[in-house]
Amino acid sequence: MSASSERPASWTVRVREAGVSALPPEKLLPDGQPTYVASWIYVFGVASIASLVVIVTSGTILALKGPAWWHDTSVGHFFNSIHLWAVELFFFVIVVHLWGKYWMAAWRGGRARVWITGAVTFLVAIPCALTGYVSQQNFDAQWISTQAKDAMNSVGVGAFFNLTNFGQMYSYHILILPAAVIALAVAHVLLVRRHGVVPPFEIGRRAAALGDVGGDGDGGGGSGDGRAVAQPRAGASPTGASGEAAS
Amino acid sequence: MSRLGKLFSRDDTQPWHGAYAPYDLVKELCVAVVVVTLLAVALAVLFSSPDEKPSTLGQWSRELPVNFLGTATKQLNGTSGTAEYGPPYNNGTASVQHAAFFRPQEWFGVSHPIDTANDYVIDPLRTIPGDTALRAALAEYEAAPEKTRKAWGEAYAKPLEEYETAVEENKTPPHTVKLDPSTDSVSVTSSGAGPVPTMMTRLLSLAQSGGLDGALLTSHQFYQTDYTKPLLYMADGELLAKRAEEQHLLGTQWGMMNETGSFPGQSWLWLYTFWYQIEPFKSSHNADLLVIIVMSVLSLLFVCVPFLPGVRDLPRGIPIHRLIWREHYRSQRRA
């Protein structure tokens, strides 16, 4: 229920209006995408999120059952294996995703923050994984923690990020760092929805006329306008997608 | 375009005003979660995951008793890696790294204090009940001046070091150290070692019985989750390194990027591990700090790619985008 319109806008209303203004529902969850969004490379972005979902789910189960479960029972070890392979898949798909976005120059059109949040998500995921490795409570954890401690100590981080302290590392691994990764991933996705998927490099009109698909104009980004050459597909749905302009 | 973008880029990317195709984002995510779940389950069923049992001080003292005794004696003498390490464990300097005047290791001081003589030798020995000879040895040791204690410790350590060097070089070990494989006991003949032989013999027995593992985990309260002391104790010895070498985990073998067995490890650390394989990092005392500095700079550049001339322009020059958007360019060509 909303308050009457005579009242001055409350903080809640302001936040709601700012949120809806930045990301109206049809922009947040559009039912259409520009026709250029048609490549397997786009799968790796959603695959990164899917891997994160599997990591968090399997990790939550492991955390709820506790270390003895994943060492001493076959079911626990199986869930530990799922967690490990989901992490391997996550890093594989996020690296392919990042390379794909690099070659698309996906920061164009005011999308620098999209790239930055994606890159930082990857960087924060690395210590998140490292704290998982040292929380395993096996020989691998012993070796990695005693080796990696020197790097942490050399920069002073070891004072509050002690790799040989299981309790501290477990807290980092199941709470602080995953929360950071999830928050960054959410921010990244919201920014993608706000700015839309980066358009292709535009090809020059003359080159297009000559049929040279590689002639994407000069270093200034080409003179063509996608609007002038794109062909609508049958069943195309522009709903909510008209606002995908770069900010 | 954002102000940041305008400041740093000649970017003239235009908003898309072309056609749209139906796209079900929620369905795509659901399908992706199902596929990744099935993939992770399949990999778990096919390959499982590694879980090598952790080492213990008890295992170390039984498998490598001479190495354990040698390391414990260094802990007593204050000459082990941990004893001389520096912050955050003590005020030593042996492992303090720096880059010119940049010494971040010293910024937070000694946050996890470890007094190796007391924590690793004397305090655990005090937990052994009813041993009058040990009590007398401890009393004699603690009453002696620092110089005498050092001399006793060095006199005891010398034959152990000679034994380990001989074994390492495949030479005949000296007769001053006798190892009984049936009981894993070690007899050390040393003159001028005072009460140290009594103390170290008891410490070896305590470790082999598993008592030292418990003693090092005992804190002022019942619960304990900090394994810093026993891990650093073991890291000073050879057991962990021996196992790591067998599992291709040493620094010279690309280190912790690998996983035990044939499993993929933290392959995403390849660039970090790479620097340790080449000079000047490979032989530098400050390798860890230097590698972290290099990786921090590279990470910053990675995050700032949109603002780096050249790096941000490369995708336009190398036409991989033609492959990615080939359908789009094809439709343009048809148009």
Coordinates of C-alpha atoms in Angstrom, one line a residue:
Chain A
M1 CA 0.0 0.0 0.0
S2 CA 1.4 3.4 -0.9
A3 CA 1.2 6.6 1.1
S4 CA -1.0 9.4 -0.2
S5 CA 0.4 11.7 -2.8
E6 CA 0.2 14.8 -0.6
R7 CA 2.8 13.6 1.8
P8 CA 6.4 14.6 1.1
A9 CA 8.4 11.8 -0.5
S10 CA 9.9 9.5 2.1
W11 CA 13.3 7.9 1.9
T12 CA 11.6 4.7 0.9
V13 CA 9.7 6.3 -1.9
R14 CA 12.9 8.1 -3.1
V15 CA 14.8 4.8 -3.1
R16 CA 12.0 3.0 -4.9
E17 CA 11.6 5.8 -7.5
A18 CA 15.4 5.9 -8.1
G19 CA 15.4 2.1 -8.5
V20 CA 12.5 2.0 -10.9
S21 CA 13.9 4.9 -12.8
A22 CA 17.3 3.3 -13.2
L23 CA 16.0 -0.2 -13.9
P24 CA 12.3 -0.3 -14.8
P25 CA 10.9 -3.8 -14.7
E26 CA 10.8 -4.2 -18.5
K27 CA 14.5 -3.3 -18.6
L28 CA 15.4 -5.4 -15.6
L29 CA 13.8 -8.5 -17.1
P30 CA 13.3 -7.8 -20.8
D31 CA 11.7 -10.4 -23.0
G32 CA 13.8 -9.5 -26.0
Q33 CA 17.4 -8.8 -26.8
P34 CA 19.0 -7.0 -29.8
T35 CA 19.4 -9.3 -32.7
Y36 CA 23.2 -9.2 -32.5
V37 CA 23.0 -11.2 -29.2
A38 CA 23.3 -14.4 -31.1
S39 CA 26.5 -16.2 -30.3
W40 CA 27.7 -19.1 -28.1
I41 CA 30.0 -16.7 -26.3
Y42 CA 27.0 -15.2 -24.5
V43 CA 26.4 -18.5 -22.8
F44 CA 29.5 -18.1 -20.7
G45 CA 28.1 -15.2 -18.8
V46 CA 25.0 -17.0 -17.6
A47 CA 27.1 -20.2 -17.1
S48 CA 29.2 -18.2 -14.7
I49 CA 26.1 -17.3 -12.7
A50 CA 24.9 -20.9 -12.9
S51 CA 28.2 -22.2 -11.6
L52 CA 28.1 -19.7 -8.8
V53 CA 24.6 -21.0 -7.9
V54 CA 25.9 -24.6 -7.8
I55 CA 28.9 -23.6 -5.7
V56 CA 26.8 -21.7 -3.2
T57 CA 24.3 -24.5 -3.0
S58 CA 26.8 -27.3 -2.5
G59 CA 28.9 -25.1 -0.2
T60 CA 25.9 -24.4 2.0
I61 CA 25.2 -28.1 2.3
L62 CA 28.8 -28.8 3.2
A63 CA 28.9 -25.9 5.7
L64 CA 25.6 -27.1 7.4
K65 CA 26.9 -30.7 7.8
G66 CA 30.5 -29.8 8.9
P67 CA 34.0 -30.9 8.1
A68 CA 33.7 -34.5 9.5
W69 CA 30.9 -35.1 7.1
W70 CA 32.9 -34.4 3.9
H71 CA 35.8 -36.4 5.1
D72 CA 34.2 -39.4 6.8
T73 CA 31.1 -40.2 4.7
S74 CA 30.8 -41.1 1.1
V75 CA 27.8 -38.7 0.6
G76 CA 29.7 -35.9 2.2
H77 CA 32.8 -36.6 0.0
F78 CA 30.4 -36.7 -3.0
F79 CA 29.1 -33.2 -2.2
N80 CA 32.7 -32.0 -1.7
S81 CA 33.5 -33.3 -5.2
I82 CA 30.5 -31.4 -6.6
H83 CA 31.7 -28.3 -4.9
L84 CA 35.2 -28.7 -6.2
W85 CA 34.1 -29.3 -9.8
A86 CA 31.6 -26.5 -9.7
V87 CA 34.5 -24.2 -8.7
E88 CA 36.6 -25.5 -11.6
L89 CA 33.7 -25.0 -14.0
F90 CA 33.1 -21.5 -12.6
F91 CA 36.7 -20.4 -13.2
F92 CA 36.7 -21.9 -16.7
V93 CA 33.5 -20.2 -17.8
I94 CA 34.3 -16.9 -16.2
V95 CA 37.7 -16.8 -17.9
V96 CA 36.1 -17.5 -21.3
H97 CA 33.4 -14.9 -20.5
L98 CA 36.1 -12.3 -19.7
W99 CA 38.1 -13.1 -22.8
G100 CA 34.9 -12.9 -24.9
K101 CA 34.0 -9.5 -23.4
Y102 CA 37.5 -8.3 -24.0
W103 CA 37.4 -9.1 -27.7
M104 CA 33.9 -7.4 -27.8
A105 CA 35.4 -4.4 -26.0
A106 CA 32.4 -4.7 -23.8
W107 CA 33.2 -1.5 -21.9
R108 CA 32.2 0.7 -24.9
G109 CA 29.2 3.0 -24.7
G110 CA 29.6 3.9 -21.1
R111 CA 29.9 0.3 -19.9
A112 CA 33.2 0.7 -18.1
R113 CA 31.6 -0.1 -14.8
V114 CA 30.2 -3.4 -16.2
W115 CA 33.8 -4.4 -17.1
I116 CA 35.2 -3.3 -13.7
T117 CA 32.6 -5.2 -11.7
G118 CA 33.2 -8.3 -13.8
A119 CA 36.9 -8.1 -13.4
V120 CA 36.8 -7.4 -9.7
T121 CA 34.4 -10.4 -9.3
F122 CA 37.0 -12.6 -10.9
L123 CA 39.7 -11.2 -8.6
V124 CA 37.7 -11.6 -5.4
A125 CA 36.8 -15.1 -6.4
I126 CA 40.5 -16.1 -6.3
P127 CA 41.0 -15.5 -2.5
C128 CA 37.5 -17.0 -2.0
A129 CA 38.7 -20.2 -3.6
L130 CA 42.1 -20.0 -1.8
T131 CA 40.3 -19.9 1.6
G132 CA 38.3 -22.9 0.5
Y133 CA 41.5 -24.9 -0.3
V134 CA 43.0 -24.1 3.1
S135 CA 39.7 -25.0 4.8
Q136 CA 39.7 -28.5 3.5
Q137 CA 41.4 -30.0 6.6
N138 CA 43.6 -32.4 4.6
F139 CA 47.2 -32.5 3.4
D140 CA 46.5 -30.1 0.5
A141 CA 45.2 -27.5 3.0
Q142 CA 48.3 -28.0 5.2
W143 CA 50.7 -27.5 2.3
I144 CA 48.9 -24.6 0.7
S145 CA 48.5 -22.7 4.0
T146 CA 52.1 -23.1 5.0
Q147 CA 53.4 -22.0 1.6
A148 CA 51.0 -19.2 0.9
K149 CA 51.4 -17.7 4.4
D150 CA 54.7 -16.1 3.4
A151 CA 53.1 -14.1 0.6
M152 CA 50.4 -12.9 2.9
N153 CA 52.9 -12.1 5.7
S154 CA 55.2 -10.3 3.2
V155 CA 52.5 -7.6 2.6
G156 CA 51.3 -7.5 6.2
V157 CA 48.0 -9.1 5.4
G158 CA 48.9 -12.2 7.5
A159 CA 48.2 -10.2 10.6
F160 CA 44.4 -10.5 10.0
F161 CA 44.3 -13.0 7.2
N162 CA 46.1 -16.0 8.8
L163 CA 46.0 -18.9 6.4
T164 CA 47.0 -21.4 9.1
N165 CA 44.0 -20.5 11.2
F166 CA 41.2 -22.8 10.1
G167 CA 38.5 -20.9 12.0
Q168 CA 39.4 -17.6 10.5
M169 CA 39.8 -19.0 7.0
Y170 CA 36.5 -20.9 7.2
S171 CA 34.7 -17.6 8.1
Y172 CA 36.3 -15.8 5.2
H173 CA 35.4 -18.8 2.9
I174 CA 31.7 -19.3 3.8
L175 CA 30.7 -15.8 4.7
I176 CA 32.8 -12.7 3.9
L177 CA 34.3 -13.6 0.5
P178 CA 31.2 -15.4 -1.0
A179 CA 29.1 -12.4 0.1
A180 CA 31.5 -10.1 -1.7
V181 CA 31.5 -12.3 -4.9
I182 CA 27.7 -12.5 -4.9
A183 CA 27.3 -8.8 -4.3
L184 CA 29.7 -8.0 -7.1
A185 CA 28.0 -10.5 -9.4
V186 CA 24.6 -8.9 -8.7
A187 CA 25.9 -5.4 -9.3
H188 CA 27.5 -6.7 -12.5
V189 CA 24.2 -8.2 -13.8
L190 CA 22.2 -5.1 -12.8
L191 CA 24.7 -2.9 -14.7
V192 CA 24.4 -5.2 -17.7
R193 CA 20.6 -4.9 -17.6
R194 CA 20.9 -1.1 -17.1
H195 CA 23.3 -0.5 -20.0
G196 CA 22.3 -3.4 -22.2
V197 CA 24.5 -5.8 -24.1
V198 CA 27.3 -4.0 -25.9
P199 CA 26.6 -3.5 -29.6
P200 CA 28.9 -4.8 -32.3
F201 CA 31.7 -2.6 -33.7
E202 CA 29.9 -0.7 -36.4
I203 CA 31.0 -1.3 -40.0
G204 CA 31.4 1.7 -42.3
R205 CA 28.5 2.3 -44.7
R206 CA 30.9 2.1 -47.6
A207 CA 32.5 -1.1 -46.5
A208 CA 29.0 -2.5 -45.8
A209 CA 27.9 -1.6 -49.3
L210 CA 31.0 -3.4 -50.6
G211 CA 30.1 -6.4 -48.5
D212 CA 33.3 -6.3 -46.4
V213 CA 32.1 -7.3 -43.0
G214 CA 35.5 -6.7 -41.5
G215 CA 35.7 -3.1 -42.5
D216 CA 34.5 -1.6 -39.3
G217 CA 35.6 1.9 -40.1
D218 CA 38.4 3.8 -38.5
G219 CA 39.7 3.7 -35.0
G220 CA 37.0 6.1 -34.0
G221 CA 34.4 3.4 -33.9
G222 CA 33.0 3.6 -37.4
S223 CA 30.5 5.9 -38.9
G224 CA 27.7 3.5 -39.4
D225 CA 24.6 3.2 -37.2
G226 CA 23.3 -0.2 -36.4
R227 CA 19.8 1.2 -36.7
A228 CA 20.3 1.9 -40.3
V229 CA 21.2 -1.6 -41.3
A230 CA 19.7 -4.0 -38.8
Q231 CA 16.9 -6.1 -40.0
P232 CA 14.1 -7.0 -37.6
R233 CA 13.5 -10.7 -37.2
A234 CA 10.1 -12.2 -37.4
G235 CA 8.6 -12.2 -33.9
A236 CA 11.0 -9.7 -32.7
S237 CA 9.9 -8.1 -29.4
P238 CA 11.2 -4.7 -28.6
T239 CA 9.4 -4.7 -25.3
G240 CA 11.4 -3.0 -22.7
A241 CA 14.5 -3.0 -24.8
S242 CA 14.3 0.5 -26.1
G243 CA 16.0 1.8 -23.1
E244 CA 19.2 0.0 -23.6
A245 CA 21.0 3.1 -24.5
A246 CA 24.4 3.7 -22.9
S247 CA 24.2 6.2 -20.2
Chain B
M1 CA 28.3 8.0 -22.1
S2 CA 29.5 8.3 -18.5
R3 CA 31.8 11.2 -17.5
L4 CA 34.5 8.6 -16.8
G5 CA 34.1 7.2 -20.3
K6 CA 34.3 10.6 -21.9
L7 CA 37.4 11.5 -19.9
F8 CA 39.4 8.4 -20.9
S9 CA 38.1 7.2 -24.2
R10 CA 37.3 8.3 -27.7
D11 CA 34.4 5.9 -27.6
D12 CA 31.6 6.8 -29.9
T13 CA 29.6 3.6 -29.6
Q14 CA 26.0 4.4 -30.4
P15 CA 22.9 3.0 -28.6
W16 CA 21.2 0.2 -30.4
H17 CA 18.1 1.2 -32.2
G18 CA 17.8 -1.9 -34.4
A19 CA 15.7 -5.0 -34.2
Y20 CA 15.1 -7.2 -31.2
A21 CA 14.5 -10.9 -31.0
P22 CA 12.5 -12.8 -28.3
Y23 CA 14.9 -13.8 -25.5
D24 CA 13.9 -15.6 -22.3
L25 CA 16.5 -14.7 -19.7
V26 CA 14.9 -16.6 -16.8
K27 CA 14.5 -19.8 -18.8
E28 CA 18.2 -19.4 -20.0
L29 CA 19.4 -19.1 -16.4
C30 CA 17.3 -22.1 -15.3
V31 CA 18.6 -24.3 -18.1
A32 CA 22.1 -23.1 -17.4
V33 CA 21.8 -24.1 -13.7
V34 CA 20.5 -27.5 -14.6
V35 CA 23.2 -28.1 -17.2
V36 CA 26.0 -26.9 -14.8
T37 CA 24.6 -29.0 -12.0
L38 CA 24.5 -32.1 -14.2
L39 CA 28.0 -31.4 -15.4
A40 CA 29.3 -31.0 -11.8
V41 CA 27.6 -34.2 -10.7
A42 CA 28.9 -36.1 -13.7
L43 CA 32.5 -34.9 -13.0
A44 CA 32.0 -35.7 -9.3
V45 CA 30.8 -39.3 -10.2
L46 CA 33.6 -39.8 -12.8
F47 CA 36.6 -38.3 -11.0
S48 CA 35.6 -37.7 -7.4
S49 CA 37.9 -35.4 -5.5
P50 CA 41.3 -35.6 -3.7
D51 CA 41.4 -35.9 0.0
E52 CA 44.9 -36.8 1.2
K53 CA 45.0 -37.3 4.9
P54 CA 46.7 -34.5 6.8
S55 CA 50.1 -35.1 8.4
T56 CA 50.5 -35.0 12.2
L57 CA 53.4 -34.3 14.5
G58 CA 53.0 -37.9 15.6
Q59 CA 53.4 -39.2 12.0
W60 CA 56.4 -37.0 11.4
S61 CA 58.2 -38.1 14.5
R62 CA 57.6 -41.7 13.7
E63 CA 58.5 -41.6 10.0
L64 CA 61.4 -39.1 10.2
P65 CA 62.5 -39.2 13.9
V66 CA 66.0 -37.8 13.3
N67 CA 64.5 -34.9 11.3
F68 CA 62.0 -34.3 14.0
L69 CA 64.7 -34.2 16.7
G70 CA 66.9 -31.9 14.7
T71 CA 64.0 -29.5 14.0
A72 CA 62.8 -29.6 17.7
T73 CA 66.4 -28.8 18.8
K74 CA 66.4 -25.8 16.4
Q75 CA 63.1 -24.7 18.0
L76 CA 64.8 -25.0 21.4
N77 CA 67.8 -23.1 20.2
G78 CA 65.8 -20.4 18.4
T79 CA 67.4 -21.2 15.1
S80 CA 64.5 -22.8 13.2
G81 CA 62.7 -21.1 10.3
T82 CA 59.8 -20.1 12.6
A83 CA 62.1 -19.0 15.4
E84 CA 63.9 -16.5 13.2
Y85 CA 60.9 -15.7 11.0
G86 CA 59.9 -12.2 12.1
P87 CA 56.4 -10.6 12.0
P88 CA 53.7 -11.7 12.5
Y89 CA 55.2 -14.5 14.7
N90 CA 58.1 -12.9 16.5
N91 CA 60.8 -10.1 16.2
G92 CA 63.2 -12.1 14.1
T93 CA 64.3 -10.8 10.7
A94 CA 65.1 -13.9 8.6
S95 CA 61.9 -13.9 6.7
V96 CA 61.1 -10.2 6.7
Q97 CA 60.8 -9.1 3.1
H98 CA 61.1 -5.7 1.6
A99 CA 61.2 -3.7 -1.6
A100 CA 63.5 -0.8 -1.1
F101 CA 62.2 1.0 2.0
F102 CA 58.7 -0.6 1.6
R103 CA 58.4 -3.1 4.5
P104 CA 54.7 -3.8 5.0
Q105 CA 55.5 -7.1 6.9
E106 CA 56.5 -5.0 9.9
W107 CA 53.4 -2.7 9.9
F108 CA 51.2 -4.8 12.1
G109 CA 53.9 -6.1 14.4
V110 CA 53.8 -9.5 16.2
S111 CA 50.1 -10.5 15.9
H112 CA 50.5 -14.2 16.4
P113 CA 53.3 -14.6 18.9
I114 CA 55.2 -17.9 18.9
D115 CA 58.1 -18.5 21.3
T116 CA 59.5 -21.7 19.7
A117 CA 61.6 -22.8 22.8
N118 CA 58.7 -22.6 25.2
D119 CA 55.7 -23.3 22.9
Y120 CA 57.3 -26.2 21.0
V121 CA 59.6 -27.8 23.6
I122 CA 59.4 -26.7 27.2
D123 CA 55.7 -26.2 27.7
P124 CA 54.8 -29.6 26.1
L125 CA 57.4 -31.3 28.2
R126 CA 55.8 -29.8 31.3
T127 CA 52.6 -31.7 30.5
I128 CA 54.3 -35.1 31.0
P129 CA 53.5 -36.2 34.6
G130 CA 55.6 -38.2 37.0
D131 CA 59.0 -38.0 35.3
T132 CA 61.5 -36.9 37.9
A133 CA 64.5 -37.1 35.5
L134 CA 62.7 -34.8 33.1
R135 CA 61.7 -32.4 35.9
A136 CA 65.4 -32.2 37.0
A137 CA 66.5 -31.7 33.3
L138 CA 64.0 -28.9 32.8
A139 CA 65.0 -27.2 36.0
E140 CA 68.7 -27.4 35.1
Y141 CA 68.0 -26.0 31.6
E142 CA 65.9 -23.1 32.8
A143 CA 68.3 -22.2 35.5
A144 CA 71.3 -22.0 33.1
P145 CA 72.4 -18.8 31.5
E146 CA 71.4 -18.2 27.9
K147 CA 74.9 -18.8 26.6
T148 CA 75.1 -22.2 28.3
R149 CA 71.7 -23.2 27.0
K150 CA 72.8 -22.3 23.5
A151 CA 76.0 -24.4 23.8
W152 CA 74.0 -27.4 25.1
G153 CA 71.5 -27.1 22.2
E154 CA 74.2 -26.8 19.6
A155 CA 76.2 -29.7 21.0
Y156 CA 73.1 -31.9 20.7
A157 CA 72.1 -30.6 17.3
K158 CA 75.5 -31.1 15.7
P159 CA 75.5 -34.9 15.4
L160 CA 71.8 -34.8 14.2
E161 CA 72.8 -32.3 11.4
E162 CA 75.8 -34.5 10.4
Y163 CA 73.5 -37.5 10.2
E164 CA 70.9 -35.8 8.0
T165 CA 73.6 -34.4 5.7
A166 CA 75.2 -37.8 5.3
V167 CA 71.8 -39.4 4.5
E168 CA 71.0 -36.6 2.0
E169 CA 74.4 -37.1 0.3
N170 CA 74.0 -40.9 0.4
K171 CA 77.1 -41.3 2.7
T172 CA 77.5 -43.5 5.7
P173 CA 75.9 -41.7 8.6
P174 CA 78.0 -41.0 11.7
H175 CA 77.9 -43.4 14.6
T176 CA 76.9 -40.7 17.0
V177 CA 73.3 -41.1 16.0
K178 CA 71.7 -44.5 16.1
L179 CA 68.2 -45.1 14.8
D180 CA 66.3 -48.2 15.8
P181 CA 63.7 -48.8 13.0
S182 CA 61.8 -51.3 15.2
T183 CA 60.9 -48.7 17.8
D184 CA 61.6 -45.5 15.8
S185 CA 63.8 -44.4 18.8
V186 CA 66.9 -42.4 18.3
S187 CA 70.1 -42.5 20.4
V188 CA 72.3 -39.4 20.1
T189 CA 75.8 -39.4 21.5
S190 CA 76.8 -35.9 22.3
S191 CA 79.2 -34.4 24.8
G192 CA 78.5 -31.2 26.5
A193 CA 74.8 -31.2 25.8
G194 CA 73.8 -30.9 29.5
P195 CA 70.1 -31.8 30.1
V196 CA 69.1 -31.4 26.5
P197 CA 69.4 -35.1 25.5
T198 CA 67.0 -36.0 28.4
M199 CA 64.6 -33.3 27.3
M200 CA 64.6 -34.2 23.6
T201 CA 64.3 -38.0 24.2
R202 CA 61.2 -37.3 26.2
L203 CA 59.9 -34.9 23.5
L204 CA 60.3 -37.5 20.8
S205 CA 58.4 -40.1 22.9
L206 CA 55.7 -37.5 23.5
A207 CA 55.4 -36.7 19.8
Q208 CA 55.4 -40.4 18.8
S209 CA 52.6 -41.1 21.2
G210 CA 50.5 -38.3 19.6
G211 CA 50.8 -36.2 22.8
L212 CA 52.6 -33.3 21.2
D213 CA 49.7 -32.8 18.7
G214 CA 47.3 -32.4 21.6
A215 CA 49.7 -30.2 23.6
L216 CA 50.2 -27.7 20.8
L217 CA 46.4 -27.4 20.2
T218 CA 45.7 -26.8 23.9
S219 CA 44.7 -23.3 24.4
H220 CA 43.4 -21.4 27.4
Q221 CA 39.9 -22.6 26.6
F222 CA 38.4 -25.9 25.5
Y223 CA 37.7 -25.1 21.9
Q224 CA 40.3 -24.6 19.3
T225 CA 40.4 -23.8 15.6
D226 CA 43.8 -22.2 15.2
Y227 CA 46.4 -24.6 13.8
T228 CA 49.2 -22.0 13.3
K229 CA 51.6 -23.5 15.9
P230 CA 51.5 -27.2 14.8
L231 CA 51.5 -26.2 11.1
L232 CA 54.5 -24.0 11.4
Y233 CA 56.3 -26.6 13.5
M234 CA 55.8 -29.2 10.8
A235 CA 56.6 -26.7 8.0
D236 CA 60.1 -26.3 9.6
G237 CA 60.7 -30.1 9.2
E238 CA 60.9 -32.2 6.1
L239 CA 57.7 -34.3 6.2
L240 CA 55.4 -31.8 4.5
A241 CA 58.0 -31.0 1.8
K242 CA 58.6 -34.7 1.2
R243 CA 54.9 -35.4 0.7
A244 CA 54.6 -32.2 -1.4
E245 CA 57.4 -33.3 -3.7
E246 CA 55.8 -36.6 -4.2
Q247 CA 52.6 -34.8 -5.1
H248 CA 54.4 -32.3 -7.4
L249 CA 53.4 -29.4 -5.2
L250 CA 56.8 -27.8 -4.5
G251 CA 57.4 -24.2 -5.6
T252 CA 59.8 -25.4 -8.3
Q253 CA 57.0 -27.6 -9.5
W254 CA 54.6 -24.7 -9.9
G255 CA 53.6 -25.1 -6.3
M256 CA 50.2 -24.7 -4.9
M257 CA 48.6 -24.1 -8.3
N258 CA 48.7 -27.9 -8.5
E259 CA 46.5 -30.3 -6.7
T260 CA 47.4 -33.6 -5.0
G261 CA 47.1 -36.6 -7.4
S262 CA 46.1 -35.8 -11.0
F263 CA 43.3 -33.4 -10.2
P264 CA 43.2 -29.9 -11.6
G265 CA 44.1 -27.4 -8.9
Q266 CA 44.0 -23.6 -8.8
S267 CA 45.0 -23.3 -12.4
W268 CA 43.8 -19.6 -12.3
L269 CA 46.9 -18.9 -10.2
W270 CA 49.2 -19.8 -13.2
L271 CA 50.4 -16.2 -13.7
Y272 CA 51.0 -15.7 -10.0
T273 CA 53.0 -19.0 -9.8
F274 CA 54.8 -18.2 -13.1
W275 CA 56.8 -15.4 -11.6
Y276 CA 58.4 -17.7 -9.0
Q277 CA 59.8 -19.8 -11.9
I278 CA 61.9 -17.0 -13.4
E279 CA 64.6 -14.5 -12.4
P280 CA 64.9 -12.2 -10.6
F281 CA 62.0 -13.5 -8.5
K282 CA 63.2 -17.1 -8.4
S283 CA 66.3 -16.4 -6.4
S284 CA 65.2 -13.3 -4.5
H285 CA 64.8 -13.3 -0.8
N286 CA 61.9 -10.9 -1.3
A287 CA 60.2 -13.0 -4.0
D288 CA 56.8 -13.1 -2.3
L289 CA 56.6 -9.4 -1.8
L290 CA 57.8 -8.6 -5.3
V291 CA 55.4 -11.1 -6.9
I292 CA 52.5 -9.7 -5.0
I293 CA 53.5 -6.2 -6.1
V294 CA 53.7 -7.3 -9.7
M295 CA 50.4 -9.1 -9.5
S296 CA 48.7 -6.1 -7.8
V297 CA 49.8 -3.8 -10.6
L298 CA 48.7 -6.3 -13.2
S299 CA 45.3 -6.8 -11.5
L300 CA 44.8 -3.0 -11.4
L301 CA 45.6 -2.8 -15.1
F302 CA 43.2 -5.6 -15.8
V303 CA 40.4 -3.8 -13.9
C304 CA 41.3 -0.6 -15.8
V305 CA 41.4 -2.1 -19.3
P306 CA 38.6 0.3 -20.5
F307 CA 40.9 3.3 -19.8
L308 CA 44.2 1.9 -21.2
P309 CA 45.0 3.2 -24.7
G310 CA 46.3 0.4 -26.8
V311 CA 44.9 -2.4 -24.7
R312 CA 41.4 -1.1 -25.1
D313 CA 41.8 -0.6 -28.8
L314 CA 43.2 -4.0 -29.6
P315 CA 39.8 -5.7 -29.9
R316 CA 38.9 -3.3 -32.7
G317 CA 42.2 -4.1 -34.6
I318 CA 42.1 -7.9 -34.1
P319 CA 38.8 -8.9 -35.7
I320 CA 37.7 -11.7 -33.3
H321 CA 34.5 -9.8 -33.0
R322 CA 33.8 -10.7 -36.6
L323 CA 33.4 -14.3 -35.5
I324 CA 31.4 -13.4 -32.4
W325 CA 28.9 -11.2 -34.3
R326 CA 29.2 -13.0 -37.7
E327 CA 25.4 -13.3 -37.9
H328 CA 24.9 -9.6 -37.3
Y329 CA 27.6 -8.6 -39.9
R330 CA 26.1 -11.1 -42.4
S331 CA 22.7 -9.5 -42.0
Q332 CA 24.3 -6.1 -42.6
R333 CA 26.0 -7.4 -45.7
R334 CA 22.7 -8.8 -47.0
A335 CA 21.1 -5.4 -46.3

